[in-house]
Short mmCIF file of C-alpha atoms in Angstrom, two decimals:
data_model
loop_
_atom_site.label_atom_id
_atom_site.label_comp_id
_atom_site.label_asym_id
_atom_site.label_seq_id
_atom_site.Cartn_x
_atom_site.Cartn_y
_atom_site.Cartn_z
CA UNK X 67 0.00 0.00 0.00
CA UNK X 68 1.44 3.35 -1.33
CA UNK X 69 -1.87 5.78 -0.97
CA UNK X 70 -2.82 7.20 2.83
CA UNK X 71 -6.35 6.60 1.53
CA UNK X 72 -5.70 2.48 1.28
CA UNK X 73 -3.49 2.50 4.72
CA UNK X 74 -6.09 4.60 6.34
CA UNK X 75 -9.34 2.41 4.88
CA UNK X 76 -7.31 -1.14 5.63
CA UNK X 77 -7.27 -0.13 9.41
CA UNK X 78 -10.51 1.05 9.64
CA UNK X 79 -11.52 -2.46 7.89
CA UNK X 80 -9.54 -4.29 9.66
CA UNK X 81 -8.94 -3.14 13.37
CA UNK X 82 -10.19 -4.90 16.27
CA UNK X 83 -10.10 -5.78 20.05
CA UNK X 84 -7.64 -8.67 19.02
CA UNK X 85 -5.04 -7.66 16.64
CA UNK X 86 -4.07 -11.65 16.37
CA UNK X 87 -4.83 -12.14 12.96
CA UNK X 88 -2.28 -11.50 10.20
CA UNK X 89 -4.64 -8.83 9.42
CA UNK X 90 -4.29 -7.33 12.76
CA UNK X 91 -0.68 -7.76 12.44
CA UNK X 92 -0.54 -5.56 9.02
CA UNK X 93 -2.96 -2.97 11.09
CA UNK X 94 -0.15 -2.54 13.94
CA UNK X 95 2.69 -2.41 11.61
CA UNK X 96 0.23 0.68 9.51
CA UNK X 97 -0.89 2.49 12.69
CA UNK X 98 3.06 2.17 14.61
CA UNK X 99 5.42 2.71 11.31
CA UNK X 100 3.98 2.88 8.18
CA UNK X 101 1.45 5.85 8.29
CA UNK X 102 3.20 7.85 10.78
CA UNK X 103 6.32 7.58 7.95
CA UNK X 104 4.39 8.35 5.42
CA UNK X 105 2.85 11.58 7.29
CA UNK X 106 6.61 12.71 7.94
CA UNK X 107 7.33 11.96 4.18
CA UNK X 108 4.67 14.15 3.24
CA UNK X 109 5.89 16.85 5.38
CA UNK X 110 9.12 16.46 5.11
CA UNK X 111 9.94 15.59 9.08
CA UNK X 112 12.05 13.22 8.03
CA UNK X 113 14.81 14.42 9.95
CA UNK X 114 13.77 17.41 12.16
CA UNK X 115 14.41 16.44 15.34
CA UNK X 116 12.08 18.94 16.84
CA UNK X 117 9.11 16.69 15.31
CA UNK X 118 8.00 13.67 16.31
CA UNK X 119 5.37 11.50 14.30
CA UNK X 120 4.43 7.74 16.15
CA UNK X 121 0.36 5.76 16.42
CA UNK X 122 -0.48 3.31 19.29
CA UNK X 123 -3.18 1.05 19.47
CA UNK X 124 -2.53 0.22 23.26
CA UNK X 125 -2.16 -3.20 23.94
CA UNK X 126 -0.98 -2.71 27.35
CA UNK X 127 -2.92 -4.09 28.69
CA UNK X 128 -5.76 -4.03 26.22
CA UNK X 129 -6.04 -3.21 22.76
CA UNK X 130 -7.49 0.14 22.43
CA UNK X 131 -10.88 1.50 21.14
CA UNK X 132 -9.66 4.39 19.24
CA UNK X 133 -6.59 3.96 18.13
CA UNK X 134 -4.39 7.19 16.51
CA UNK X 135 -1.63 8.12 15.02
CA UNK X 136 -0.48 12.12 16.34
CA UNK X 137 2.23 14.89 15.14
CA UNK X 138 3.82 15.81 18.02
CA UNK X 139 6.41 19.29 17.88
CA UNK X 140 8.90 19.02 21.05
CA UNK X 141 9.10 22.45 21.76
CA UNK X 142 5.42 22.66 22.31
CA UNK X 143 4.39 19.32 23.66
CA UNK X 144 6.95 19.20 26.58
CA UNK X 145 9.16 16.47 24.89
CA UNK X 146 6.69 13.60 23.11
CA UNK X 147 3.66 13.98 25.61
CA UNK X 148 0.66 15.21 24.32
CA UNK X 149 -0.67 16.49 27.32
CA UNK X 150 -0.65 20.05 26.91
CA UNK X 151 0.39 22.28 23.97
CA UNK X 152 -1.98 21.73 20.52
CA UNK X 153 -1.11 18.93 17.83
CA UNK X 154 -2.65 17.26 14.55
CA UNK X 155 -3.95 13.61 15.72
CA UNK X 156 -5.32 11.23 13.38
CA UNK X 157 -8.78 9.60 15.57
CA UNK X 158 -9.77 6.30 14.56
CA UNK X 159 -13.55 6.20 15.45
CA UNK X 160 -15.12 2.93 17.34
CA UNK X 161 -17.30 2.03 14.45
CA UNK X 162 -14.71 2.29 12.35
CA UNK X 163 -16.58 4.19 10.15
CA UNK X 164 -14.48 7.29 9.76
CA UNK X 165 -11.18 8.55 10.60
CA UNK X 166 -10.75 12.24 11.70
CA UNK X 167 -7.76 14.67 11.31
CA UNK X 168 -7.92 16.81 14.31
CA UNK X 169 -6.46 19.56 15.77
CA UNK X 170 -6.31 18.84 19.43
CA UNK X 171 -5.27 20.60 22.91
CA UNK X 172 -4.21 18.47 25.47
CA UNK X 173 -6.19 18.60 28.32
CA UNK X 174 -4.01 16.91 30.98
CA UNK X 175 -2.36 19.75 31.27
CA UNK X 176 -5.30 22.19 32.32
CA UNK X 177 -6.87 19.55 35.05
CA UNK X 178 -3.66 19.23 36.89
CA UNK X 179 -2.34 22.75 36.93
CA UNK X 180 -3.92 25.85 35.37
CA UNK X 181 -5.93 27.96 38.34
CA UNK X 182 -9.51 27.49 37.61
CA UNK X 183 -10.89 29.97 40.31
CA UNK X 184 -13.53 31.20 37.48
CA UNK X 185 -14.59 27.47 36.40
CA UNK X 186 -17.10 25.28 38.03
CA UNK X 187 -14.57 22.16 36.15
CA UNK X 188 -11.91 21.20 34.25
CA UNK X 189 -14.32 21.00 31.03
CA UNK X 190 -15.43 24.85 30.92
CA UNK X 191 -12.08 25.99 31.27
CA UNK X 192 -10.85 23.65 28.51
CA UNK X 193 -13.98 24.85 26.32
CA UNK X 194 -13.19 28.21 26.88
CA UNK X 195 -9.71 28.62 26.27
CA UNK X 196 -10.52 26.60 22.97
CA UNK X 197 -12.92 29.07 21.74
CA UNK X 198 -9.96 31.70 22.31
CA UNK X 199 -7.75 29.73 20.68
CA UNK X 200 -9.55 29.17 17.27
CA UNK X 201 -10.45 33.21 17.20
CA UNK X 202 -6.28 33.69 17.58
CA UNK X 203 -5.13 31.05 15.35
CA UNK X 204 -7.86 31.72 12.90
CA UNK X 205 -9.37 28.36 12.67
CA UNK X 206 -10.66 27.66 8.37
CA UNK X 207 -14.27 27.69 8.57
CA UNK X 208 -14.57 24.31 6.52
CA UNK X 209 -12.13 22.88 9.68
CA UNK X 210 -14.87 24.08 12.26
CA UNK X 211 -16.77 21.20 12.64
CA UNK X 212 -15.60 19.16 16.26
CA UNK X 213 -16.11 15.69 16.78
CA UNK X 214 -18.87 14.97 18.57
CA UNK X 215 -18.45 11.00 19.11
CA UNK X 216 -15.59 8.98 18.17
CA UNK X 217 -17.26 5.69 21.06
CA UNK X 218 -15.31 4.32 23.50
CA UNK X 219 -15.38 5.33 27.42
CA UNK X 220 -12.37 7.49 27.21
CA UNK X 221 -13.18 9.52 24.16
CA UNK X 222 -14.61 12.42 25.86
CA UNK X 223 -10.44 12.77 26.35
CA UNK X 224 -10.20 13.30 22.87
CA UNK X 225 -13.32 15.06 22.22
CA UNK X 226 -12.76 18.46 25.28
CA UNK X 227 -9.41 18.62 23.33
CA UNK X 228 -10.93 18.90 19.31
CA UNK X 229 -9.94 22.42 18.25
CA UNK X 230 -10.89 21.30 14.64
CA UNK X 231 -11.37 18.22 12.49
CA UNK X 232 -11.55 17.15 8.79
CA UNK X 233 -13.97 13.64 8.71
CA UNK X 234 -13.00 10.98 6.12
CA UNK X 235 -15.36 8.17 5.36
CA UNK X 236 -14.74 4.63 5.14
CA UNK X 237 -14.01 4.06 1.61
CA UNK X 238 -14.38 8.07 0.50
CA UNK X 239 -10.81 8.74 1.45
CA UNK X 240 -8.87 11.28 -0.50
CA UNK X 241 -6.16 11.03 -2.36
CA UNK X 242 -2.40 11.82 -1.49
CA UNK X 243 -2.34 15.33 -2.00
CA UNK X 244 -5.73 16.50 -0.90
CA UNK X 245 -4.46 14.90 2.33
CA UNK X 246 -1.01 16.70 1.87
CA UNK X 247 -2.84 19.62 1.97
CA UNK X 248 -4.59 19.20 4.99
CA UNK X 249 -1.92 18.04 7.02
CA UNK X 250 -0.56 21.61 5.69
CA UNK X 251 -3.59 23.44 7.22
CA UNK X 252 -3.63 21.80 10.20
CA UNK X 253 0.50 22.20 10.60
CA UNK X 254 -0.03 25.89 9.89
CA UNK X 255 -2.53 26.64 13.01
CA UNK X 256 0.50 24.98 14.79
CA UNK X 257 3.08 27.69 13.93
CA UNK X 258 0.62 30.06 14.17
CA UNK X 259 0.12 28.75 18.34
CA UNK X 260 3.77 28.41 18.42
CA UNK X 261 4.08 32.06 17.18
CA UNK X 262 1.41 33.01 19.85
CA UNK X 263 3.46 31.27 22.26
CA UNK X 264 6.53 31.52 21.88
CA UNK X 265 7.89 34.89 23.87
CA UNK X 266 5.67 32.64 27.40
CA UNK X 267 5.49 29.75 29.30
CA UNK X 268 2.65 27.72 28.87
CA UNK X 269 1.09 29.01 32.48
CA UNK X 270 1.30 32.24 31.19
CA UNK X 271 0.48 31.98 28.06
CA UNK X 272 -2.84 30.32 28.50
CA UNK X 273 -3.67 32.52 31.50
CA UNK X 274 -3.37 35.22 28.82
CA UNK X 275 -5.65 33.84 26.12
CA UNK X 276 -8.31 33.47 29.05
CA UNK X 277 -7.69 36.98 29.66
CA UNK X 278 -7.48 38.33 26.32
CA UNK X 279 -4.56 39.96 27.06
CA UNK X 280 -2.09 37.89 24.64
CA UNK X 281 -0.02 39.90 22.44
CA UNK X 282 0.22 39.12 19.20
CA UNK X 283 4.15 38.10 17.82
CA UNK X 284 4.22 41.31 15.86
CA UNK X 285 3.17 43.30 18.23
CA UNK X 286 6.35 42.03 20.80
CA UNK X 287 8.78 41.96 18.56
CA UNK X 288 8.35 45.26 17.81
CA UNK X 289 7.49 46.72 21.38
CA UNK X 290 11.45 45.19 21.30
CA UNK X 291 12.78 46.92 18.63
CA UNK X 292 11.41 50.43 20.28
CA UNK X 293 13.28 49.48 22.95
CA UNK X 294 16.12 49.26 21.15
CA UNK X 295 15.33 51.80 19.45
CA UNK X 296 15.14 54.09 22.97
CA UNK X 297 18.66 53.23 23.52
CA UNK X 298 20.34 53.70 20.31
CA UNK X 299 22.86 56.42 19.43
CA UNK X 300 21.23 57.90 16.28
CA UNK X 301 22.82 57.02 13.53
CA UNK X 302 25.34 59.89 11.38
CA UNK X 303 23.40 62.11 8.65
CA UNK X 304 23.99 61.02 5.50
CA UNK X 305 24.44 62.38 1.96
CA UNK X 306 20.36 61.05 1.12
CA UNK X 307 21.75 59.04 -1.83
CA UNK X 308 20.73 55.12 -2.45
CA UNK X 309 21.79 52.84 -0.51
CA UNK X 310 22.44 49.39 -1.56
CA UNK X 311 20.15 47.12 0.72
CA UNK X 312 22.15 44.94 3.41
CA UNK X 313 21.37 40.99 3.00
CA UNK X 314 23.06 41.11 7.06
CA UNK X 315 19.77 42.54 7.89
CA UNK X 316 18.41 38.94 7.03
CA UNK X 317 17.18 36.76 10.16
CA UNK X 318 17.48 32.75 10.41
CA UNK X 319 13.70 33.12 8.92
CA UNK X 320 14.89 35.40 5.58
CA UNK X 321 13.11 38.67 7.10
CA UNK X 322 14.57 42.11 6.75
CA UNK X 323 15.42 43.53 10.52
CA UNK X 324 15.79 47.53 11.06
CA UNK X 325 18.81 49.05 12.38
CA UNK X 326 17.45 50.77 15.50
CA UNK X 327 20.48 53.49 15.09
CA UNK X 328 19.16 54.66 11.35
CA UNK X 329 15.55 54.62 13.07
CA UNK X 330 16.73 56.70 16.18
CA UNK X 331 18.01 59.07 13.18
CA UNK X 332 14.57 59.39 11.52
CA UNK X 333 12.75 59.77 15.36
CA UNK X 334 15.45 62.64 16.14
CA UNK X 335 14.66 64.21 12.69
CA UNK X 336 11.51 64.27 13.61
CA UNK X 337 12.30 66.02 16.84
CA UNK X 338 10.42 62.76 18.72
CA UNK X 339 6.86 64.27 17.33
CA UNK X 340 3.80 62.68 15.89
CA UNK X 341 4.44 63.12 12.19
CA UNK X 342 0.72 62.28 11.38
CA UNK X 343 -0.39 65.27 14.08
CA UNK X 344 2.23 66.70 15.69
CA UNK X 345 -0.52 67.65 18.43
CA UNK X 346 -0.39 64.15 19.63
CA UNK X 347 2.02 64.40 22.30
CA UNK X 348 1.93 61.33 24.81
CA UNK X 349 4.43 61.26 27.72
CA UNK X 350 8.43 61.78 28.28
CA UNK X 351 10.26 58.58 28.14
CA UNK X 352 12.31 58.15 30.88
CA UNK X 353 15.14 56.65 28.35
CA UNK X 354 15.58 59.25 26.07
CA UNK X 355 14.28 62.45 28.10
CA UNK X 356 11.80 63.48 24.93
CA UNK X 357 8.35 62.95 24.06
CA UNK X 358 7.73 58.98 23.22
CA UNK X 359 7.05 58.47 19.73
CA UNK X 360 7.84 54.84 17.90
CA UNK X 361 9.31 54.48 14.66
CA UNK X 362 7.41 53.13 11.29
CA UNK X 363 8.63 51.49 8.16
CA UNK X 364 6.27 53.38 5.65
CA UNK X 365 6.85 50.73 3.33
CA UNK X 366 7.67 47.50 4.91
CA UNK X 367 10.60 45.79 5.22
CA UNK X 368 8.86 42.65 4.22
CA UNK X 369 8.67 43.70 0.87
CA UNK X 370 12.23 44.89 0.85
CA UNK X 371 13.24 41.95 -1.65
CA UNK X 372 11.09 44.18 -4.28
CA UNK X 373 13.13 46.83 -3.90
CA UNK X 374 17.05 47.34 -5.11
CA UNK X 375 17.48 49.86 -2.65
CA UNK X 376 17.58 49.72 1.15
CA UNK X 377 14.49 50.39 2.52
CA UNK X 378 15.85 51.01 6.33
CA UNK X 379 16.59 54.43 5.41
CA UNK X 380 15.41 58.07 7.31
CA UNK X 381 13.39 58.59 4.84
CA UNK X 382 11.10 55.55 4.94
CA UNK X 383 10.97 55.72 8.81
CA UNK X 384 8.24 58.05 10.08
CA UNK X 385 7.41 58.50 13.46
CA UNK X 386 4.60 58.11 15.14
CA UNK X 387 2.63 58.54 18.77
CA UNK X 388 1.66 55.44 20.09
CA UNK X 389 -2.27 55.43 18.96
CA UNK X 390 -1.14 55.90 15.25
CA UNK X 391 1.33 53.46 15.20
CA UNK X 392 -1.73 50.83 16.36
CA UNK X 393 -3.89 52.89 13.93
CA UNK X 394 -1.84 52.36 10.73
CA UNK X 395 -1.26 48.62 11.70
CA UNK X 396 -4.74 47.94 12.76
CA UNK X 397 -7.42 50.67 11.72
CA UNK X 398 -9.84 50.29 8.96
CA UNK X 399 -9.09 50.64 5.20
CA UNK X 400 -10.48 53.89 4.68
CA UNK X 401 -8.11 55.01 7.96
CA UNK X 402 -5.41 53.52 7.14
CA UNK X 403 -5.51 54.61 3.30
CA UNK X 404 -6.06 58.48 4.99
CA UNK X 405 -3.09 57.89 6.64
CA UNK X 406 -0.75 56.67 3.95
CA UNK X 407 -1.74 59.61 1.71
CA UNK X 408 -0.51 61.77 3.97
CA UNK X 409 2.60 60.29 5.42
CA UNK X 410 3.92 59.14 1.65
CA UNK X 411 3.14 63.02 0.43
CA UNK X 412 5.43 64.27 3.19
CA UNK X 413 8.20 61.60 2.51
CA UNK X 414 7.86 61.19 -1.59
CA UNK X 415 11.07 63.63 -3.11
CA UNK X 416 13.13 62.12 0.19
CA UNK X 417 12.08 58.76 -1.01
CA UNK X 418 13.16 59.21 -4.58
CA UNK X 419 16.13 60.98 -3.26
CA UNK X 420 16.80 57.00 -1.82
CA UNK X 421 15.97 55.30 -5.07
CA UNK X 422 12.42 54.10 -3.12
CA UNK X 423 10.39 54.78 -6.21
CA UNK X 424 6.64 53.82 -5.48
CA UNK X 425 3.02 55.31 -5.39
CA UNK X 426 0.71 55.49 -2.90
CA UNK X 427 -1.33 52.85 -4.83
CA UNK X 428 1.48 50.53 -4.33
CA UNK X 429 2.18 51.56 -0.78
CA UNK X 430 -1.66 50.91 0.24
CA UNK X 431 -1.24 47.72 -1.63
CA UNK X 432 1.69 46.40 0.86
CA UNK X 433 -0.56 47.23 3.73
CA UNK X 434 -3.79 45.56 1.80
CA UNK X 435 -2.77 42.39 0.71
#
């Protein structure tokens, strides 16, 4: 058997309470090594350490009901447990009628540790910090559905941890790469969590989500560039020609960084005002003795790659209160387009001057898409 669709349909045909047979002993063989290889293949885990992909059908000291097969990342899992963190788990139902794909939370996890002053059990606090967790990992409405019976005593286990599922029939299963492609989905609300996660501890992180007071990554990693920002020596004035763009400024993950020294530049150019209202004035940081302003890539350093010059120049860098810097992240179209018309008319000759050439079209279109 080469297709997921035959492995998956032969254990659903062929698992039982025994596993004696030498059909049972094909069906062990599928659920402990072959399908769990064939997931890695597909996803090329092959050899990342950091990934783990293994099935059990018990059999210590009974066979189980529902057996699975699960995709288990180290760094969120705590090793190879599955007992807190989220994961993709294939869920062999009792009937053996179906077999789900499911995104699962352990639940272990929240009944021995998490505070649950607010909770009458274990269940509502597991319900609700799923709820939170689909909004923030932006669960595919065609992956909504949760299971709502897979038999068995223990599958309610299973069940207060479904995030979301995909449900394959008996004998309806789909091909290699439509199941690729799930498996893609369902990996990609992973690194979304991990993204989520990964600046807290599990505690804290989940006593955040309850509290909907979780930052998103963005939003950290660039509360840490101000702050690098704050303590930056301002880099020299230049002569405003081109400047060739660094490929240094790459991280591990092939994104463009800033230099907080040339943004320090634009903020002191600015004389640490509002440059969308110069009215806004917030507080005096107690770094830099001047009013607190934050510095903003008008076109993104995301999209530097489409650019031959450096974008992580003065004259790209505007600076902005607080409240506008959410705003032109976060606002409404129509705001944010109001805002980009004005910010690109006051920077367009410096831009030029750079060898940035753009329109505002194209600038709205970076913030758009």
């Amino acid at each position: 058997m080469k297709n997921i669709g035959d492995m998956l349909d032969y254990v659903l045909e062929h698992y039982d309470l025994s596993l004696k047979t030498d059909e049972g002993t094909k069906v062990k063989l599928l659920l402990t090594e072959l399908i769990p290889q064939k997931i890695a293949s597909m996803l090329s885990l092959e050899n990342n350490l950091n990934y783990k992909v293994y099935g059990s059908f018990g059999g210590r000291p009974k066979i189980a009901i529902i057996p699975w097969v699960v995709i288990i990342d180290k760094t969120l899992c705590d090793g190879e447990s599955a007992q807190k963190g989220i994961y993709p788990v294939l869920l062999f139902n009792e009937d053996r009628s179906e077999v789900y794909l499911s995104l699962n939370l352990g639940t272990t996890f929240f009944k021995d540790h998490v505070k649950r002053e607010k909770f009458k059990n274990p269940r509502d606090l597991i319900n609700t910090t799923k709820i939170a967790l689909k909004k923030l990992i932006e669960i595919d409405s065609k992956d909504l559905n949760e299971i709502n019976n897979l038999g068995g005593k223990k599958d309610r286990y299973y069940l207060e941890g479904n995030i979301a599922s995909i449900s394959y029939k008996k004998n309806q299963m789909p091909s290699d790469e439509a199941f690729k492609q799930d498996l893609i989905r369902m990996m990609d609300y992973v690194r979304k969590y991990k993204k989520l996660k990964e600046y807290h501890v599990f505690e804290v992180f989940i006593n955040k989500v309850l509290n909907n007071t979780i930052n998103l990554p963005s939003d950290v990693q660039d509360a840490l560039y101000q702050e690098k920002v704050d303590i930056s020596v301002p880099e020299d004035q230049d002569d405003d020609l081109p400047v060739k763009k660094n490929e240094k400024m790459k991280t591990k993950s092939n994104r463009y960084i800033g230099n907080p020294k040339i943004t320090k530049r634009a903020l002191v150019n600015a004389d640490y005002l509002c440059e969308y209202d110069a009215s806004h004035l917030t507080f005096v940081n107690d770094t830099t003795g001047k009013n607190y302003v934050e510095g903003h890539h008008l076109i993104p350093l995301s999209i530097q790659d489409e650019f031959n010059y450096s974008l992580d120049v003065p004259q790209n860098i505007v600076s902005l209160c607080p409240n506008c810097h959410r705003k032109i992240h976060k606002a409404s179209k129509s705001q944010k387009k109001a805002m980009i018309e004005k910010l690109y008319r006051s920077r367009e000759k410096g831009l030029i001057k750079r060898g940035i050439v753009t329109t505002q079209e194209q600038i709205e279109r970076f913030y758009f898409n």
